[in-house]
Tab-separated table of C-alpha atoms in Angstrom:
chain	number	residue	atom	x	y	z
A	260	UNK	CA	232.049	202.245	177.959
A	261	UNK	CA	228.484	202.263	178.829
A	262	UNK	CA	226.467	200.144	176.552
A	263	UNK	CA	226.966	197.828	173.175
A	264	UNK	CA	224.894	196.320	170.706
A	265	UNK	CA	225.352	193.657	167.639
A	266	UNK	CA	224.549	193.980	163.868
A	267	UNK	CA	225.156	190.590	162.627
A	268	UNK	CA	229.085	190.082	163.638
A	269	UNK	CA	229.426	193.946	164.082
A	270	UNK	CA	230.017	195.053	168.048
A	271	UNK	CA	228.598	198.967	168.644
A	272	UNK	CA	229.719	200.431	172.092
A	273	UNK	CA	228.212	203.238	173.837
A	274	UNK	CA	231.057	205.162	175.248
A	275	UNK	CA	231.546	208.204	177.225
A	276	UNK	CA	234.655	209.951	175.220
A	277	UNK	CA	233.304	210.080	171.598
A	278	UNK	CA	231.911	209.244	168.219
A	279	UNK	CA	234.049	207.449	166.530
A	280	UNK	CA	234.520	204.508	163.966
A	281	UNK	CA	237.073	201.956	165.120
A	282	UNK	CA	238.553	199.135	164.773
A	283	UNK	CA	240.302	196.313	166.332
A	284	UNK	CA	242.562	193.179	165.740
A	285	UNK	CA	241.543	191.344	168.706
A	286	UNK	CA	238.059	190.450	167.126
A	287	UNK	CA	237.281	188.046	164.257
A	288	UNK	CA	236.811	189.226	160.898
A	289	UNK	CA	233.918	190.181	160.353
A	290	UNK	CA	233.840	191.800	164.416
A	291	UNK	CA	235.165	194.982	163.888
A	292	UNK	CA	233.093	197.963	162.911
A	293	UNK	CA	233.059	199.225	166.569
A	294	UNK	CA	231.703	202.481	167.208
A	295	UNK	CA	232.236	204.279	170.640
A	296	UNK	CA	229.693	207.162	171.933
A	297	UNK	CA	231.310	209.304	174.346
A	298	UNK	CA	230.766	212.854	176.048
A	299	UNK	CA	233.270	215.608	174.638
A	300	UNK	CA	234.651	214.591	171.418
A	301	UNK	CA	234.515	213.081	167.997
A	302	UNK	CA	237.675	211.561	166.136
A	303	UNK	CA	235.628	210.741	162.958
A	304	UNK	CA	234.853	213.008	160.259
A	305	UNK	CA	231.798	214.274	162.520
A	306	UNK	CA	231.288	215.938	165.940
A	307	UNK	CA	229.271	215.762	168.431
A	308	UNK	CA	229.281	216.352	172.319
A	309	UNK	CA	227.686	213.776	174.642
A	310	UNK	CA	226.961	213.288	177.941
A	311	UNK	CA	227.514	209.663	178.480
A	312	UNK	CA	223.949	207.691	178.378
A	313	UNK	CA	223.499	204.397	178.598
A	314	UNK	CA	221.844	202.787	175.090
A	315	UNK	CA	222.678	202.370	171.429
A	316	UNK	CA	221.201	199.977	168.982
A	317	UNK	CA	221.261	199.006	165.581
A	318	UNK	CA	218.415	198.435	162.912
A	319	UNK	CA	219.030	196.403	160.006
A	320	UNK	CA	219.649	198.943	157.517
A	321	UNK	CA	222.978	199.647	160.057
A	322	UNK	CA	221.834	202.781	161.364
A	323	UNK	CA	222.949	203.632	164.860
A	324	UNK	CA	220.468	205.483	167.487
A	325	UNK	CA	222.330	206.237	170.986
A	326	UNK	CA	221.734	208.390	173.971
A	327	UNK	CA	222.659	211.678	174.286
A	328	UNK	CA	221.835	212.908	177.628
A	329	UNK	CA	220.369	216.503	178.192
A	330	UNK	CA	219.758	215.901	174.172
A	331	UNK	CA	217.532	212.812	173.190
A	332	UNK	CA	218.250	210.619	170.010
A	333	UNK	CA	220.848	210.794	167.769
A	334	UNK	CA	220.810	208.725	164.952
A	335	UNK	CA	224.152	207.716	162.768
A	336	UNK	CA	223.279	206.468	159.330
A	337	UNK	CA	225.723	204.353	157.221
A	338	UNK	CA	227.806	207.115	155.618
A	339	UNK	CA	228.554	208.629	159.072
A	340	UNK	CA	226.030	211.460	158.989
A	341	UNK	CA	224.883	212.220	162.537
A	342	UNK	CA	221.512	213.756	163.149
A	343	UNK	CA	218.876	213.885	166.054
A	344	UNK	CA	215.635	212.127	165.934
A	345	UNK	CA	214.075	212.474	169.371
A	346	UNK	CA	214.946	215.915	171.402
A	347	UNK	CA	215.345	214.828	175.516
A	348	UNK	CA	216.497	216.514	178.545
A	349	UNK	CA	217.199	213.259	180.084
A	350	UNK	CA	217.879	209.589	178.257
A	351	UNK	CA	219.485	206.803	179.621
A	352	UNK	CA	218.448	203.418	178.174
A	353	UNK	CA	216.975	202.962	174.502
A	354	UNK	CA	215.932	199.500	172.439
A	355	UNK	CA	214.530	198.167	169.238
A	356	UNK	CA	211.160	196.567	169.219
A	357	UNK	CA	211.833	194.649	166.162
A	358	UNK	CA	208.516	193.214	165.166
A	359	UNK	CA	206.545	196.088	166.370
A	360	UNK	CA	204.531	195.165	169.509
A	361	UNK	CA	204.425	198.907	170.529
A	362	UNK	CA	204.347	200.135	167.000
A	363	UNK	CA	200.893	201.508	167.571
A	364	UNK	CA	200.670	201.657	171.491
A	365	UNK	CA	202.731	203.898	174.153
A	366	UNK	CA	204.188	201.282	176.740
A	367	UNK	CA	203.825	202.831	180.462
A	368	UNK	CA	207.112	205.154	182.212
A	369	UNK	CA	208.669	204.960	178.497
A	370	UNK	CA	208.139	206.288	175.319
A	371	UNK	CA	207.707	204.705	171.697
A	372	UNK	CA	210.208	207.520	169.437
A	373	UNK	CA	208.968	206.401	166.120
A	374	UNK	CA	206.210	206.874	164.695
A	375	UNK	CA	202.905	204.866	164.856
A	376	UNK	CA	203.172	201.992	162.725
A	377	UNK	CA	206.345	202.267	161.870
A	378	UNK	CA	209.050	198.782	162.178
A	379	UNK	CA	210.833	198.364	164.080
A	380	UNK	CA	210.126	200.385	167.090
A	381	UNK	CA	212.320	202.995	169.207
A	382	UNK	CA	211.664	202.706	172.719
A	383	UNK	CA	213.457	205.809	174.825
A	384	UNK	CA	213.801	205.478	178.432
A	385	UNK	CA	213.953	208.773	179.671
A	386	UNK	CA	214.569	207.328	183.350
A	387	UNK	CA	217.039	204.666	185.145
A	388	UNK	CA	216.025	201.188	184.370
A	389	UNK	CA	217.164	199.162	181.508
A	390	UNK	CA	214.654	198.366	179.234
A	391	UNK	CA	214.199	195.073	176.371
A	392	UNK	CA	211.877	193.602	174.014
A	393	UNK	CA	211.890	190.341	173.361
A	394	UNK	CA	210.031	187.659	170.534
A	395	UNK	CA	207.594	187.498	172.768
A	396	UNK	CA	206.512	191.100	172.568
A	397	UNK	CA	206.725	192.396	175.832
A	398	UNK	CA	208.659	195.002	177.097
A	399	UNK	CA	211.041	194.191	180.159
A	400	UNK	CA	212.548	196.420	182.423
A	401	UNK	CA	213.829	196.693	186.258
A	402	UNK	CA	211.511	197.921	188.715
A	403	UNK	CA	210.674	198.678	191.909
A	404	UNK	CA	208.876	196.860	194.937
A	405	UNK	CA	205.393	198.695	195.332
A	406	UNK	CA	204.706	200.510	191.783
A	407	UNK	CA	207.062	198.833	189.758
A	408	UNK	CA	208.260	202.075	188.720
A	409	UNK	CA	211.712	201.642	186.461
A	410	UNK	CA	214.545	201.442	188.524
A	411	UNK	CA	215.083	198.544	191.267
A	412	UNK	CA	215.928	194.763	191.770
A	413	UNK	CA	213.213	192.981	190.510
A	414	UNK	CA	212.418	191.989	186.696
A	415	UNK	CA	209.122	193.590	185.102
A	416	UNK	CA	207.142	192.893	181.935
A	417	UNK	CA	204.810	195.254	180.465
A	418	UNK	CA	202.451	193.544	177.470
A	419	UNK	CA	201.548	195.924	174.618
A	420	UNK	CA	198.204	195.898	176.409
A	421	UNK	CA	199.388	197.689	178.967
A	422	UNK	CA	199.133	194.974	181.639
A	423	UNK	CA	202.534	195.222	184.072
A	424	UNK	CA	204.102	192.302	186.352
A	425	UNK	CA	206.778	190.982	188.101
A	426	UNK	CA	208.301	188.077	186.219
A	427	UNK	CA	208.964	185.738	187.697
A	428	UNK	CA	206.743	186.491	190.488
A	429	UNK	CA	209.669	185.424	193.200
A	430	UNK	CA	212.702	186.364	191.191
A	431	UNK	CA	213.932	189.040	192.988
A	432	UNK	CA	214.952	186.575	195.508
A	433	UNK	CA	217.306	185.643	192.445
A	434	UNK	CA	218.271	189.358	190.850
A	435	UNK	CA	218.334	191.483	194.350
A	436	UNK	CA	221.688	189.365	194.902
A	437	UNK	CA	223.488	190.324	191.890
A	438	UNK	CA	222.045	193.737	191.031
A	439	UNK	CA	220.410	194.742	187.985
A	440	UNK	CA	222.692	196.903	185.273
A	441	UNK	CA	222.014	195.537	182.200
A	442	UNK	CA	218.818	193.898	180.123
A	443	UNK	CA	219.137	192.525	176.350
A	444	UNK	CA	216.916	189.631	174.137
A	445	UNK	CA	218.766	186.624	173.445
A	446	UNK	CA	218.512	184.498	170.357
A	447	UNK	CA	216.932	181.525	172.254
A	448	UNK	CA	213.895	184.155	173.488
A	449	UNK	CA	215.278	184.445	176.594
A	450	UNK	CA	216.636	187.792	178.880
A	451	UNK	CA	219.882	188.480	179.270
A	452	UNK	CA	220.556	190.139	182.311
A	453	UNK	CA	224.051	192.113	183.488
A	454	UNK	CA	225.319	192.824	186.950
A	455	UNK	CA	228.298	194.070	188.738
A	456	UNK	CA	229.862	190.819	188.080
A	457	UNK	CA	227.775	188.552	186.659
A	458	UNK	CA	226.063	187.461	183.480
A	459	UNK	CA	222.513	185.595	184.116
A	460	UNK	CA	219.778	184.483	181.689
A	461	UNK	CA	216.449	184.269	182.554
A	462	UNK	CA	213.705	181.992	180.221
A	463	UNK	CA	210.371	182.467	179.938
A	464	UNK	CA	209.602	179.514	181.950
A	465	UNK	CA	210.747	181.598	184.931
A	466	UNK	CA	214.312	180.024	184.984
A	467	UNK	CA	217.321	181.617	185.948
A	468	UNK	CA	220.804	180.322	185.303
A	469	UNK	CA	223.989	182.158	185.881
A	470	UNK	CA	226.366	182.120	183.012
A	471	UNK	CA	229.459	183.613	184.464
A	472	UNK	CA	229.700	184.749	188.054
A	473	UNK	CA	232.059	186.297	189.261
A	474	UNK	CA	234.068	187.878	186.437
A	475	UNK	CA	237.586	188.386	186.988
A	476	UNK	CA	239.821	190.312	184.952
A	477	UNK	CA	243.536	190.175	185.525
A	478	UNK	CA	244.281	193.015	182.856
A	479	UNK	CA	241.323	195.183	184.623
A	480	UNK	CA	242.790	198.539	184.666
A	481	UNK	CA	240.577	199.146	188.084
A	482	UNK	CA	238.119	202.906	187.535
A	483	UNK	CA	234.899	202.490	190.156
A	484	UNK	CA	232.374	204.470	188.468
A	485	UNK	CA	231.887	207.321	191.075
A	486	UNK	CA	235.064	206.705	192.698
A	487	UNK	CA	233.193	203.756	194.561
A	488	UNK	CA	235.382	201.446	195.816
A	489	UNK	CA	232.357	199.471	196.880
A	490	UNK	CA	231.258	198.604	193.357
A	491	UNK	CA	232.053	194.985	192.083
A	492	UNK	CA	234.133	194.926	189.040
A	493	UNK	CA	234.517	194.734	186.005
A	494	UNK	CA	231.022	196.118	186.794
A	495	UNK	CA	229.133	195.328	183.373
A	496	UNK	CA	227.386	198.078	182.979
A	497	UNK	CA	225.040	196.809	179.185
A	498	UNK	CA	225.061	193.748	177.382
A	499	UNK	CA	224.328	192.512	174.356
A	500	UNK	CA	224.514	188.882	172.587
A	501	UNK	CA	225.190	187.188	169.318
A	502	UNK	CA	222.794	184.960	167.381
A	503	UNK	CA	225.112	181.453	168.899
A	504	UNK	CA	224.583	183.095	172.204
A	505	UNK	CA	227.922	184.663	173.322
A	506	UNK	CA	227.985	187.651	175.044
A	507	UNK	CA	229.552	190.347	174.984
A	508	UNK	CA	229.380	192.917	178.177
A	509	UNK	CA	230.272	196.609	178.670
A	510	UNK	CA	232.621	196.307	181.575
A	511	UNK	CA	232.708	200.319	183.056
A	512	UNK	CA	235.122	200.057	186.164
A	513	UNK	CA	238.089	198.488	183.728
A	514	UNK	CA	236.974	199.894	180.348
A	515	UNK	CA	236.706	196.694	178.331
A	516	UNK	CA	234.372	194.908	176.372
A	517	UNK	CA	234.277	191.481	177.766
A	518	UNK	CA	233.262	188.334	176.012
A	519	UNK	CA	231.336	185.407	177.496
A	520	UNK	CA	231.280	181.985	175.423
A	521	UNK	CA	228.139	179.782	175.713
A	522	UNK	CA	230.332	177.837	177.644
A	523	UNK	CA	231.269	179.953	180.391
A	524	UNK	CA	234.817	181.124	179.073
A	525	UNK	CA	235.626	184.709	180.072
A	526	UNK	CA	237.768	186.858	177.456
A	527	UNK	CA	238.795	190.783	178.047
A	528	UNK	CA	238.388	191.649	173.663
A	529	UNK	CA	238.828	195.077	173.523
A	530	UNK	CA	240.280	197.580	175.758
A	531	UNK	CA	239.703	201.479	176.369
A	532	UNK	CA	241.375	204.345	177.079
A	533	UNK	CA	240.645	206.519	180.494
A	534	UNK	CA	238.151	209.393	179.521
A	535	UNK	CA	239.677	212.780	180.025
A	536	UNK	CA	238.891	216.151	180.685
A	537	UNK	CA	239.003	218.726	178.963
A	538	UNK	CA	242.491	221.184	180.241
A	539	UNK	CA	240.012	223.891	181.640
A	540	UNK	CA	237.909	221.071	182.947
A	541	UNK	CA	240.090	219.533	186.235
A	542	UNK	CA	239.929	223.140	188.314
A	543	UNK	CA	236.480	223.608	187.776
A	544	UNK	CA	235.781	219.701	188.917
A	545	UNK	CA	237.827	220.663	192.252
A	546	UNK	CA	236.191	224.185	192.815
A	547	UNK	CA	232.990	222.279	193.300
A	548	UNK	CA	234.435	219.770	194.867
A	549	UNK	CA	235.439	222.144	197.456
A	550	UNK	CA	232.587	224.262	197.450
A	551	UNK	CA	230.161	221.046	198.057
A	552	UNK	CA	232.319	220.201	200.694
A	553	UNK	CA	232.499	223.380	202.101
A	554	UNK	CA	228.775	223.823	202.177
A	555	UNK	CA	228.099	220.640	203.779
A	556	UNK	CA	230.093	221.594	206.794
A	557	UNK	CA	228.424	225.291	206.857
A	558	UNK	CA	225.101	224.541	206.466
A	559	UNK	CA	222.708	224.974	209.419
A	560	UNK	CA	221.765	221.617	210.813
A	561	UNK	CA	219.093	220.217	212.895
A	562	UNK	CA	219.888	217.936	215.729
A	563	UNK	CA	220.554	214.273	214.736
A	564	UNK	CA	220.961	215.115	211.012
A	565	UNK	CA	224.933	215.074	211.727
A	566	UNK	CA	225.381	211.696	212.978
A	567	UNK	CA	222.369	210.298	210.827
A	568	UNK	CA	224.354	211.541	207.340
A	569	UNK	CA	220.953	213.142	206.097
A	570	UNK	CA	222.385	215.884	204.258
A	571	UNK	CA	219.338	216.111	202.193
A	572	UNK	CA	217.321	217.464	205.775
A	573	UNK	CA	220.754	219.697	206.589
A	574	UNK	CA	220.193	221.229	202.946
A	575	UNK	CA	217.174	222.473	203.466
């Protein structure tokens, strides 16, 4: 699981094995149209083959957009019909600009998929940062120290004007210790932000407060992502939260959906299979496993590179 979003009481994930309608008892009610987003195959009454990405939302007529690496946008309207709405080589992160703020403006390093005018927006990231609008119409995102390029430690807001800063001007000396992997809008205006392990909020007064940190999950059925056994766990890869302000959290190293109470309570409510590979798919993963590893050791090498680990300079 890579990503989720709410439609009133209804929970979309973004996961890497398929399309797929599900449901669940663990949930209330009303919380259980679940769709999962994954990279080979489909179990509903349409196909589709994925290479995991990283956003899905959900408009108010209940369609569903979600990434489709190496493919752009696809779009899933209410009767289950799957089309493509934005073509991509790349796509991570997507998210709705509900009252239009970009409707008629491009924001900077991402791009508006819909078209001028139109309400509520599609906002594609095509690189690695997480990206949110919230009521307060600016687009927020995770960048970098110098450029504030997507992709760091650091929070950044970009105005439909086109103006970009760090917000809070000193709050990476807040997110740099948790890590960035997740951005969503709360109901309350504020900015949900995911790590590793962690669950923070951040209000436009420049506040942060941690919510939930560090999450523990006894039933974790442990998966680093990248065989990393480095990572934090569950490690909450996208977020997403309710109008009373509970969230839920795309936990990718124990495939689970986890669910965080305005109060701090910590529930595992749904729980995931292990992706797997196609039959032909395991042999060719370990021929290039062995061929990378055999070309690391047979590539000419320039002195130092070795004992440095620059195997980007010993490539070349």
């Amino acid at each position: 699981m890579y990503e989720i979003a709410l439609l009133t009481d209804d929970l979309r994930i973004c996961d890497r094995m398929r399309l797929a309608l599900r449901q669940t008892r663990c949930m209330k009610p009303r919380l259980l149209s679940i769709l999962a987003v994954a990279a080979q195959f489909s179990w509903a009454t349409f196909t589709a083959s994925a290479h995991p990405g990283s956003g899905i939302v959900v408009d108010q007529q209940g369609n569903v957009y979600f990434t489709h690496t190496g493919r752009g946008c696809g779009k899933i309207d209410p009767q289950g019909k799957l089309t493509y709405v934005h073509e991509s080589r790349g796509g991570h992160w997507m998210c709705l600009d509900a009252e239009g703020s970009f409707s008629r403006t491009q924001p900077k390093y991402f791009e508006r998929t819909t078209a001028p005018g139109v309400k509520p927006a599609l906002i594609f990231a095509d690189g690695g940062s997480p990206i949110a609008v919230l009521r307060d119409g600016n687009l927020y995102s995770a960048s970098n120290d110098e450029k504030m390029t997507p992709a760091g430690l650091q929070i950044t807001r970009q105005s439909p004007s086109g103006e970009i800063s760090v917000f809070p001007p000193d709050g990476k000396k807040t997110t740099e210790k948790l890590g960035i992997t997740g951005l969503a809008p709360g109901p309350d205006g504020a900015l949900y932000i995911a790590s590793p392990s962690a669950v923070s909020k951040l209000t436009m007064d420049g506040t942060f407060t941690t919510l939930a940190h560090p999450i523990e999950l006894k039933d974790c059925d442990v998966d680093y992502p990248d065989g990393n056994t480095n990572m934090a766990l569950p490690f909450l890869r996208g977020l997403a939260v309710d109008e009373h302000g509970t969230v839920f959290a795309a936990g990718v190293g124990c495939h689970v959906v986890v669910k965080i109470s305005p109060d701090g309570k910590i529930e595992t409510v749904l729980k995931a299979e292990r992706p797997c590979l196609r039959p032909e798919l395991p042999s060719i993963v370990e021929s290039f496993s062995s061929w990378n590893t055999r070309m690391r050791m047979e590539v000419p090498r320039k002195a130092g590179d070795r004992e440095s680990g620059n195997w980007d300079a010993m490539a070349k």
